[in-house]
């Protein structure tokens, strides 16, 4: 049976990096003899502008939810556009998908493939291989907020960090399971701020309680400020991390820099066994839009994670090996935008996948 995916390229560089992820997917389909059916959606800033603009235009139509019901996964490029108020499209699209589909895990691997990409002195590939499990539906992102006397000198603004036992427990259990599956150091670090945000006590208690089901896993709880310090000082001390939505957002950008930049970092927004969404962590980078300069490796890695989710772990492994190999051998030597054309990097990964799968590499056709 064909795998069914929805593709939402979105804004800025989103569509072009998505194209490269799809190129790698098509190559795998051809090599491994499986089919993918895809719906491509036009949603994002341009579509909203064309249908009435901020406040009036279509962000996501209601019809999308019944389309999604028929899918296995969603592949998303990037959302965000300077013509809109910050967060409007991000919450209207990315946030909506995360909340309505209850994608309660945001899974973000942080792995170094070449020492030269790491900004830390004296750290190499063996020192950075961690998996961050970010809670994805609660915390300050839940949308319980408001303003009082807005725009006056007496203005009050609030946004609540909320945590439910159910929400905390399910993501912590997921993280313990991932830690077991990884078979690395069998260590799970809880990252919170329980000393200042006293509500984080619910994370500490749940972490210890669920941990009893996983006697093999060493429990390690730390505050987020200390976590940022250790990530820079001793990244090798991390295996699997579980954390709140907001802290997960922040530490995974730090993690992305340690692996060489946002050009490579991917994430899966997951509800295990249900339709889930995969995306590069980077934003829409409007200044690079349509210039073929963006690095598509993050989107390609997101495609790898999607394949794993839809039951194609061998193909997911091929994608990772291909990307890792190109970086380790410096055939892709930089993750900076503009260092190498976007489509060229997509071609390199697709060819590498062929080589790894035992097919002959295709020479690019000579130009006439
Ligand atoms: C991310 C992004 C989003 C987030 C923004 C766009 C709302 O930074 O996916 O990490 O904060 O979750
Ligand atoms: Mn972020």
XYZ file of C-alpha atoms in Angstrom, residues 5 11 28 45 48 63-64 69 74 84 108 113 141 162 177 229 238 265 271 281 284 286 297 299 324 335 355 357 359:
29
model
C 1.840 12.190 2.781
C 6.989 30.297 3.205
C 14.148 5.783 -2.373
C 1.823 33.633 3.696
C -3.264 33.966 3.036
C -11.177 20.948 4.857
C -7.537 20.150 5.645
C -7.267 11.865 8.348
C 2.929 15.529 6.899
C 2.435 39.189 9.194
C 14.964 16.495 17.916
C 28.884 14.313 11.676
C 2.523 27.425 24.181
C 0.462 24.887 32.092
C 11.275 4.269 25.814
C 26.282 25.130 30.344
C 24.125 13.641 27.363
C 18.688 20.127 12.407
C 1.776 11.302 18.144
C 13.921 23.223 12.744
C 11.599 30.487 6.513
C 12.832 35.076 3.631
C 19.917 18.872 4.756
C 14.550 19.045 5.418
C 26.332 11.769 7.557
C 26.072 24.208 6.294
C 25.441 4.222 -3.879
C 21.656 1.049 -1.669
C 22.728 1.134 -7.260
